[in-house]
C-alpha positions in Angstrom: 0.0 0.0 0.0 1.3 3.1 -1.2 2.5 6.0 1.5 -0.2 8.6 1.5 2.1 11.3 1.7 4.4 11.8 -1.8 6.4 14.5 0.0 7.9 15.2 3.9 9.6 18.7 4.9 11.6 18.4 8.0 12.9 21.3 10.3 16.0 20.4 11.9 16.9 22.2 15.5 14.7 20.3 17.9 13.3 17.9 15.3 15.8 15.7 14.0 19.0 17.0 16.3 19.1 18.2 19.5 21.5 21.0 19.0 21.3 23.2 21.9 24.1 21.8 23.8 26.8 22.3 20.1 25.2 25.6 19.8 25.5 26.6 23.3 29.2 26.0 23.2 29.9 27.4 20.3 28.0 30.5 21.5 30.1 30.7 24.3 32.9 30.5 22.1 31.8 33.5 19.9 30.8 35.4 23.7 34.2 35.2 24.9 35.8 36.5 22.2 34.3 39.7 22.5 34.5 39.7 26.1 30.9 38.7 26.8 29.9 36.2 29.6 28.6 33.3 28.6 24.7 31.9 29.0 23.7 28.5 30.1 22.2 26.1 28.0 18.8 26.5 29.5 19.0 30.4 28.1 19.9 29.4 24.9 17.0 27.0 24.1 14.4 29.5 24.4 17.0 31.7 21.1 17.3 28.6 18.9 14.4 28.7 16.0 14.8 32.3 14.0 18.1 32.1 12.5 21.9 32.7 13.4 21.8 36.2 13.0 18.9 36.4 15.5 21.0 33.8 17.9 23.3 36.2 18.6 21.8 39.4 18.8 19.8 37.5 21.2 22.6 36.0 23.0 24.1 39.6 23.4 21.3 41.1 24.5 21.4 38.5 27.3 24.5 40.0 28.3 23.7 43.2 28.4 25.2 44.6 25.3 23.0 45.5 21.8 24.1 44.3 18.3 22.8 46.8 15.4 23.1 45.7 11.3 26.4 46.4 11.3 28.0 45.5 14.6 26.3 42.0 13.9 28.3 41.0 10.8 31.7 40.5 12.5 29.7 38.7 15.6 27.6 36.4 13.1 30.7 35.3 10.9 32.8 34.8 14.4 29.9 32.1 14.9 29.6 30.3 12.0 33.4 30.2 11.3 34.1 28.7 14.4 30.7 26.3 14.4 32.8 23.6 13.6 36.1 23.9 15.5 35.1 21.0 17.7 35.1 17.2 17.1 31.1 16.7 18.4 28.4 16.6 16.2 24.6 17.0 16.9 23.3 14.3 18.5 20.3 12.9 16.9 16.4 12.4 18.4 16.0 8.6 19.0 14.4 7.0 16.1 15.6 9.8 13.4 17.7 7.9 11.3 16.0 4.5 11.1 12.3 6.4 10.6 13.6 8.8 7.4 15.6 6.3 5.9 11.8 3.7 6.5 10.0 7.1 4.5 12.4 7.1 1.7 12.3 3.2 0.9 8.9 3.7 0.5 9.0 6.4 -1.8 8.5 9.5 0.2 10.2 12.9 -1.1 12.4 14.4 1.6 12.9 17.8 2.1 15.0 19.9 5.3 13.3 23.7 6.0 15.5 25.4 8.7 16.4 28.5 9.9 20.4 27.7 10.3 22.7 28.4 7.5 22.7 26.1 4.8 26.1 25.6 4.9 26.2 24.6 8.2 22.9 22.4 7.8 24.5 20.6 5.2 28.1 19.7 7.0 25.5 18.5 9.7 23.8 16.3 7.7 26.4 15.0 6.1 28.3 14.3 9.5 25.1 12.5 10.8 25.0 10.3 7.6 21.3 11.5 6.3 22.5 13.8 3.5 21.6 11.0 0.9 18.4 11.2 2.3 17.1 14.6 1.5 16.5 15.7 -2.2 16.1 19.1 -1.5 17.7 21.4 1.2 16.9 25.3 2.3 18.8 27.1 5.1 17.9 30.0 6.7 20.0 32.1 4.1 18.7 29.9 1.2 16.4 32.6 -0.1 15.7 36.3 1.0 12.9 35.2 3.3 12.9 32.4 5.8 10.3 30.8 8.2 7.5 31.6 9.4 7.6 32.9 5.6 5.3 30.3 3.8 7.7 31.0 0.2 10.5 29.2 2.7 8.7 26.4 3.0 7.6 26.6 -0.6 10.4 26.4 -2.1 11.7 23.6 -0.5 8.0 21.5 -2.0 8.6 22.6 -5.3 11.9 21.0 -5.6 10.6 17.8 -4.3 7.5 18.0 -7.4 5.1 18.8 -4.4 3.9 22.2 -5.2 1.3 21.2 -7.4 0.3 18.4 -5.1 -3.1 18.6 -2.6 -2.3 19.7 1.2 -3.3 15.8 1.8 -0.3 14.6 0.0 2.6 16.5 1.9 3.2 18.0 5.3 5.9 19.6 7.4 7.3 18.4 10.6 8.9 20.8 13.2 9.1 21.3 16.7 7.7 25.5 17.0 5.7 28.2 15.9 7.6 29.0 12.4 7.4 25.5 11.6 3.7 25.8 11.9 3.0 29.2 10.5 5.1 28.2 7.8 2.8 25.2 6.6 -0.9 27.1 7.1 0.9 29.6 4.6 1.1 26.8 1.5 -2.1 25.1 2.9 -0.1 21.9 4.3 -0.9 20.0 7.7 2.1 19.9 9.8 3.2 18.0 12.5 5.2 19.1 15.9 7.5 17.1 18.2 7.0 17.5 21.9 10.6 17.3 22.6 12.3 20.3 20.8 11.7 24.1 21.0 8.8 25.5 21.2 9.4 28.5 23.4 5.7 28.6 23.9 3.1 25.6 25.3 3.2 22.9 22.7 -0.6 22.6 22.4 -0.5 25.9 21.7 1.2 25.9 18.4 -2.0 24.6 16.2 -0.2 22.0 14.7 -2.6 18.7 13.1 -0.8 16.8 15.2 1.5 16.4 18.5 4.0 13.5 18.7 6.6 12.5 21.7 8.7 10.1 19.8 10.0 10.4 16.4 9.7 6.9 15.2 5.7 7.4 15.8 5.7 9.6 12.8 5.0 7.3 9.5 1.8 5.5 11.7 0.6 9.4 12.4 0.5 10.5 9.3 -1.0 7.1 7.7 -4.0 8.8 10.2 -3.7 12.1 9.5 -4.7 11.2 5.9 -7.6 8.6 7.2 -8.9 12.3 8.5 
């Protein structure tokens, strides 16, 4: 029996890696060297979801100093220079690898949606082993717009042939508000982990549907699409 979705768009922070302790160190990394203290993990869980650029402005502002347009530039390329100075990777949600790799042998489309650079997304996915995996990939400098921007999300369906498809037929799966304001822009049902970050109540996000473990997903959506 065929999959009844012909296309899947994934976010990435909080819904395939759990990040926050890599991007915690390497904000550290980027505080210190212009002589900021440095934040706890907890602090920067509630940043990650709205792009590098926004990470550290965020992370500064923590610390009590403001980044404008141009003060960021210098601050932003510190961070993703040095994102990959260490030998850890991401560590991966239980489930992840084994449950996309079970979607693609049955002919689902994969797609990755994020708000972190692409180059960065990509070196990640590669270093986790799931860049075969995903025929189309848009970072968060991919296009002029990111998420919550729908044409973010959009372009990422139209390279996997899904842009002409019914809302029944693909779907997005993230873990926070963009993720979700992203897929009621192209008309798409969308489904949120429990586990990631949402920054806000996860029932309150409006997404279809709500799952606690990723390996759940290909039995949710088989109901989704029953209605």
């Amino acid at each position: 029996m065929p999959f009844p979705f012909a296309a899947l768009v994934f976010d990435l922070d909080g819904t395939l890696i759990d990040s926050a302790p890599d991007m915690t160190r390497v904000l550290n990394r980027t505080l210190a060297h212009f002589d900021r203290p440095a934040l706890t993990e907890a602090q920067v869980r509630t940043m990650i979801g709205d792009g590098s650029a926004t990470l550290v402005r965020q992370a500064f502002a923590a610390t009590g100093a403001g980044l404008d347009d141009a003060t960021v530039q210098p601050v932003l390329r510190h961070y993703l220079d040095s994102y990959f100075e260490d030998e850890e990777a991401s560590v991966l949600y239980p489930g992840v690898p084994e449950t996309l790799a079970a979607l693609a042998d049955r002919g689902v489309r994969l797609g990755l949606c994020t708000n972190k650079p692409e180059r960065i997304s990509r070196k990640l996915l590669d270093a986790l082993g799931l860049a075969p995996l995903f025929a189309a990939v848009a970072g968060g400098d991919t296009l002029p717009v990111k998420k919550p921007d729908g044409r973010h999300l959009a372009w990422v369906l139209e390279r996997l042939g899904a842009d002409g498809l019914a809302s029944a037929r693909a779907a997005m799966i993230g873990d926070n508000g963009n993720d979700v304001k992203a897929a009621r822009a192209v008309g798409v049902p969308v489904v949120a982990m429990s586990y990631g970050y949402p920054r806000m109540p996860v029932a309150d996000l409006g997404a279809d549907i709500i799952l606690d473990h990723f390996a759940d997903l290909p039995g949710a959506l088989e109901c989704l699409a029953r209605g």
